[in-house]
Amino acid sequence: MAAVLARAESYTAIAEWGGRLTQAQLKRTRARFDPKTKRYGAPTEPTIRRALQGADGHAPGAAIDAWLLVRRALKRLRRLLQEVDIAGKVATTDPLHTQRETAPFLVEEKKPSISSPPSKAINENSAMLLSTRTSPKSAPKTA
């Protein structure tokens, strides 16, 4: 993706762009490491072509759309609750609002009595998660 952002417009151009990367840059991009030469190698044009032709072209766009949708929802919640006094009141939340940005806003600034809807996954994992915070050896065994 970085090569395309740098205006590489063909499989060959992408491979050439990768060939200009330093060893440190290749390592950061998780390029293949050759234990014999002890060097990282940029993917070749045929490798890039096979990988891109086999990839789902819509997946990156769908992932970005989903991320943007979540960002908008989080910002909307913050604007909606900014002027509402919910201190001490029960506020039922969606798991979406346990994000790093929203949870502190809700808990530290708005100070409600928070209640999340029950979730089978959350209920089943709560004991294990809480016990591993204090003692990893006391986590319940899973079947």
PDB file of C-alpha atoms in Angstrom:
ATOM      1  CA  MET A   1       0.000   0.000   0.000  1.00  0.00           C
ATOM      2  CA  ALA A   2       2.874   2.383   0.790  1.00  0.00           C
ATOM      3  CA  ALA A   3       4.305   1.867  -2.703  1.00  0.00           C
ATOM      4  CA  VAL A   4       0.960   2.760  -4.283  1.00  0.00           C
ATOM      5  CA  LEU A   5       0.714   5.846  -2.069  1.00  0.00           C
ATOM      6  CA  ALA A   6       4.184   6.725  -3.380  1.00  0.00           C
ATOM      7  CA  ARG A   7       2.649   6.592  -6.893  1.00  0.00           C
ATOM      8  CA  ALA A   8       3.810   3.124  -7.981  1.00  0.00           C
ATOM      9  CA  GLU A   9       1.308   2.178 -10.701  1.00  0.00           C
ATOM     10  CA  SER A  10       2.351  -1.332 -11.730  1.00  0.00           C
ATOM     11  CA  TYR A  11       3.536  -4.572 -10.154  1.00  0.00           C
ATOM     12  CA  THR A  12       7.021  -3.815 -11.457  1.00  0.00           C
ATOM     13  CA  ALA A  13       6.968  -0.304  -9.976  1.00  0.00           C
ATOM     14  CA  ILE A  14       5.860  -1.700  -6.602  1.00  0.00           C
ATOM     15  CA  ALA A  15       8.722  -4.248  -6.659  1.00  0.00           C
ATOM     16  CA  GLU A  16      11.218  -1.531  -7.630  1.00  0.00           C
ATOM     17  CA  TRP A  17       9.962   0.666  -4.780  1.00  0.00           C
ATOM     18  CA  GLY A  18      10.425  -2.244  -2.367  1.00  0.00           C
ATOM     19  CA  GLY A  19      13.913  -2.843  -3.735  1.00  0.00           C
ATOM     20  CA  ARG A  20      14.908   0.666  -2.667  1.00  0.00           C
ATOM     21  CA  LEU A  21      13.947   0.113   0.978  1.00  0.00           C
ATOM     22  CA  THR A  22      16.667  -0.138   3.610  1.00  0.00           C
ATOM     23  CA  GLN A  23      17.098  -3.261   5.749  1.00  0.00           C
ATOM     24  CA  ALA A  24      15.441  -1.447   8.668  1.00  0.00           C
ATOM     25  CA  GLN A  25      12.456  -0.492   6.500  1.00  0.00           C
ATOM     26  CA  LEU A  26      12.145  -4.032   5.137  1.00  0.00           C
ATOM     27  CA  LYS A  27      12.189  -5.388   8.694  1.00  0.00           C
ATOM     28  CA  ARG A  28       9.430  -2.962   9.730  1.00  0.00           C
ATOM     29  CA  THR A  29       7.310  -4.074   6.780  1.00  0.00           C
ATOM     30  CA  ARG A  30       7.828  -7.708   7.827  1.00  0.00           C
ATOM     31  CA  ALA A  31       9.675  -8.637   4.669  1.00  0.00           C
ATOM     32  CA  ARG A  32      11.026 -12.166   4.321  1.00  0.00           C
ATOM     33  CA  PHE A  33      14.286 -12.748   6.212  1.00  0.00           C
ATOM     34  CA  ASP A  34      16.923 -14.962   4.594  1.00  0.00           C
ATOM     35  CA  PRO A  35      18.860 -16.755   7.372  1.00  0.00           C
ATOM     36  CA  LYS A  36      21.725 -17.611   4.989  1.00  0.00           C
ATOM     37  CA  THR A  37      22.441 -14.017   3.959  1.00  0.00           C
ATOM     38  CA  LYS A  38      21.060 -12.558   7.205  1.00  0.00           C
ATOM     39  CA  ARG A  39      19.200  -9.952   5.147  1.00  0.00           C
ATOM     40  CA  TYR A  40      15.607  -9.010   4.513  1.00  0.00           C
ATOM     41  CA  GLY A  41      14.447  -9.285   0.927  1.00  0.00           C
ATOM     42  CA  ALA A  42      11.828  -7.219  -0.844  1.00  0.00           C
ATOM     43  CA  PRO A  43       9.142  -9.220  -2.628  1.00  0.00           C
ATOM     44  CA  THR A  44       9.667  -9.683  -6.354  1.00  0.00           C
ATOM     45  CA  GLU A  45       7.258  -8.609  -9.090  1.00  0.00           C
ATOM     46  CA  PRO A  46       5.761 -12.129  -9.546  1.00  0.00           C
ATOM     47  CA  THR A  47       5.198 -12.423  -5.768  1.00  0.00           C
ATOM     48  CA  ILE A  48       3.496  -9.021  -5.634  1.00  0.00           C
ATOM     49  CA  ARG A  49       1.350  -9.872  -8.678  1.00  0.00           C
ATOM     50  CA  ARG A  50       0.205 -13.222  -7.203  1.00  0.00           C
ATOM     51  CA  ALA A  51      -0.541 -11.684  -3.810  1.00  0.00           C
ATOM     52  CA  LEU A  52      -2.533  -8.767  -5.200  1.00  0.00           C
ATOM     53  CA  GLN A  53      -4.430 -10.836  -7.760  1.00  0.00           C
ATOM     54  CA  GLY A  54      -5.470 -13.246  -5.001  1.00  0.00           C
ATOM     55  CA  ALA A  55      -6.496 -10.518  -2.570  1.00  0.00           C
ATOM     56  CA  ASP A  56     -10.029  -9.278  -1.964  1.00  0.00           C
ATOM     57  CA  GLY A  57      -9.903  -5.809  -3.490  1.00  0.00           C
ATOM     58  CA  HIS A  58     -12.912  -4.630  -1.498  1.00  0.00           C
ATOM     59  CA  ALA A  59     -11.609  -5.673   1.948  1.00  0.00           C
ATOM     60  CA  PRO A  60      -9.367  -2.632   2.612  1.00  0.00           C
ATOM     61  CA  GLY A  61     -12.136  -0.218   1.653  1.00  0.00           C
ATOM     62  CA  ALA A  62     -14.673  -2.065   3.801  1.00  0.00           C
ATOM     63  CA  ALA A  63     -12.280  -2.019   6.783  1.00  0.00           C
ATOM     64  CA  ILE A  64     -11.688   1.724   6.382  1.00  0.00           C
ATOM     65  CA  ASP A  65     -15.446   2.363   6.061  1.00  0.00           C
ATOM     66  CA  ALA A  66     -16.137   0.385   9.251  1.00  0.00           C
ATOM     67  CA  TRP A  67     -13.410   2.266  11.123  1.00  0.00           C
ATOM     68  CA  LEU A  68     -14.793   5.634   9.969  1.00  0.00           C
ATOM     69  CA  LEU A  69     -18.310   4.612  10.993  1.00  0.00           C
ATOM     70  CA  VAL A  70     -17.128   3.721  14.509  1.00  0.00           C
ATOM     71  CA  ARG A  71     -15.180   7.009  14.775  1.00  0.00           C
ATOM     72  CA  ARG A  72     -18.296   8.987  13.795  1.00  0.00           C
ATOM     73  CA  ALA A  73     -20.464   7.085  16.289  1.00  0.00           C
ATOM     74  CA  LEU A  74     -17.993   7.752  19.108  1.00  0.00           C
ATOM     75  CA  LYS A  75     -17.818  11.472  18.292  1.00  0.00           C
ATOM     76  CA  ARG A  76     -21.612  11.683  18.050  1.00  0.00           C
ATOM     77  CA  LEU A  77     -22.044  10.110  21.501  1.00  0.00           C
ATOM     78  CA  ARG A  78     -19.620  12.581  23.017  1.00  0.00           C
ATOM     79  CA  ARG A  79     -21.456  15.568  21.455  1.00  0.00           C
ATOM     80  CA  LEU A  80     -24.833  14.152  22.454  1.00  0.00           C
ATOM     81  CA  LEU A  81     -23.884  13.680  26.108  1.00  0.00           C
ATOM     82  CA  GLN A  82     -21.720  16.789  26.489  1.00  0.00           C
ATOM     83  CA  GLU A  83     -24.535  18.914  27.945  1.00  0.00           C
ATOM     84  CA  VAL A  84     -26.564  16.117  29.567  1.00  0.00           C
ATOM     85  CA  ASP A  85     -26.195  15.527  33.307  1.00  0.00           C
ATOM     86  CA  ILE A  86     -26.031  11.751  33.810  1.00  0.00           C
ATOM     87  CA  ALA A  87     -23.972  11.773  37.016  1.00  0.00           C
ATOM     88  CA  GLY A  88     -25.191   8.981  39.292  1.00  0.00           C
ATOM     89  CA  LYS A  89     -27.843   7.848  36.799  1.00  0.00           C
ATOM     90  CA  VAL A  90     -27.862   4.425  35.163  1.00  0.00           C
ATOM     91  CA  ALA A  91     -26.394   4.598  31.666  1.00  0.00           C
ATOM     92  CA  THR A  92     -26.720   1.451  29.584  1.00  0.00           C
ATOM     93  CA  THR A  93     -23.857   1.203  27.134  1.00  0.00           C
ATOM     94  CA  ASP A  94     -23.019  -0.761  24.042  1.00  0.00           C
ATOM     95  CA  PRO A  95     -19.635  -2.562  23.918  1.00  0.00           C
ATOM     96  CA  LEU A  96     -18.649  -0.002  21.263  1.00  0.00           C
ATOM     97  CA  HIS A  97     -18.478   2.603  24.016  1.00  0.00           C
ATOM     98  CA  THR A  98     -15.737   0.775  25.918  1.00  0.00           C
ATOM     99  CA  GLN A  99     -13.227   2.334  23.507  1.00  0.00           C
ATOM    100  CA  ARG A 100     -10.205   4.117  25.011  1.00  0.00           C
ATOM    101  CA  GLU A 101     -11.605   7.540  24.097  1.00  0.00           C
ATOM    102  CA  THR A 102     -15.239   7.033  25.073  1.00  0.00           C
ATOM    103  CA  ALA A 103     -14.895   5.072  28.313  1.00  0.00           C
ATOM    104  CA  PRO A 104     -12.839   7.743  30.145  1.00  0.00           C
ATOM    105  CA  PHE A 105     -15.267  10.427  28.932  1.00  0.00           C
ATOM    106  CA  LEU A 106     -18.230   8.478  30.261  1.00  0.00           C
ATOM    107  CA  VAL A 107     -16.691   7.267  33.521  1.00  0.00           C
ATOM    108  CA  GLU A 108     -14.433  10.157  34.540  1.00  0.00           C
ATOM    109  CA  GLU A 109     -16.277  13.185  33.153  1.00  0.00           C
ATOM    110  CA  LYS A 110     -19.963  12.176  33.115  1.00  0.00           C
ATOM    111  CA  LYS A 111     -19.790   9.850  36.173  1.00  0.00           C
ATOM    112  CA  PRO A 112     -22.885   7.684  35.560  1.00  0.00           C
ATOM    113  CA  SER A 113     -23.703   4.381  37.171  1.00  0.00           C
ATOM    114  CA  ILE A 114     -22.848   2.290  34.091  1.00  0.00           C
ATOM    115  CA  SER A 115     -24.656  -0.872  33.098  1.00  0.00           C
ATOM    116  CA  SER A 116     -23.795  -2.870  29.992  1.00  0.00           C
ATOM    117  CA  PRO A 117     -26.239  -5.312  28.401  1.00  0.00           C
ATOM    118  CA  PRO A 118     -25.379  -8.911  29.269  1.00  0.00           C
ATOM    119  CA  SER A 119     -23.294 -10.687  26.709  1.00  0.00           C
ATOM    120  CA  LYS A 120     -22.668 -14.429  26.803  1.00  0.00           C
ATOM    121  CA  ALA A 121     -19.044 -13.953  25.770  1.00  0.00           C
ATOM    122  CA  ILE A 122     -18.480 -11.254  28.376  1.00  0.00           C
ATOM    123  CA  ASN A 123     -20.175 -13.246  31.121  1.00  0.00           C
ATOM    124  CA  GLU A 124     -18.237 -16.413  30.308  1.00  0.00           C
ATOM    125  CA  ASN A 125     -14.895 -14.623  30.171  1.00  0.00           C
ATOM    126  CA  SER A 126     -15.330 -12.167  33.048  1.00  0.00           C
ATOM    127  CA  ALA A 127     -14.135 -14.549  35.770  1.00  0.00           C
ATOM    128  CA  MET A 128     -11.123 -15.592  33.736  1.00  0.00           C
ATOM    129  CA  LEU A 129     -10.197 -12.001  32.829  1.00  0.00           C
ATOM    130  CA  LEU A 130     -10.534 -10.782  36.394  1.00  0.00           C
ATOM    131  CA  SER A 131      -8.599 -13.695  37.847  1.00  0.00           C
ATOM    132  CA  THR A 132      -5.727 -13.288  35.379  1.00  0.00           C
ATOM    133  CA  ARG A 133      -5.332  -9.662  36.433  1.00  0.00           C
ATOM    134  CA  THR A 134      -4.448 -10.784  39.937  1.00  0.00           C
ATOM    135  CA  SER A 135      -3.129 -14.298  39.468  1.00  0.00           C
ATOM    136  CA  PRO A 136      -2.529 -15.944  36.069  1.00  0.00           C
ATOM    137  CA  LYS A 137      -2.455 -19.389  37.684  1.00  0.00           C
ATOM    138  CA  SER A 138      -5.983 -19.021  39.076  1.00  0.00           C
ATOM    139  CA  ALA A 139      -7.677 -18.654  35.676  1.00  0.00           C
ATOM    140  CA  PRO A 140     -10.481 -21.172  35.174  1.00  0.00           C
ATOM    141  CA  LYS A 141      -9.779 -24.041  32.792  1.00  0.00           C
ATOM    142  CA  THR A 142     -11.622 -23.979  29.481  1.00  0.00           C
ATOM    143  CA  ALA A 143     -13.085 -27.076  27.881  1.00  0.00           C
TER     144      ALA A 143
END
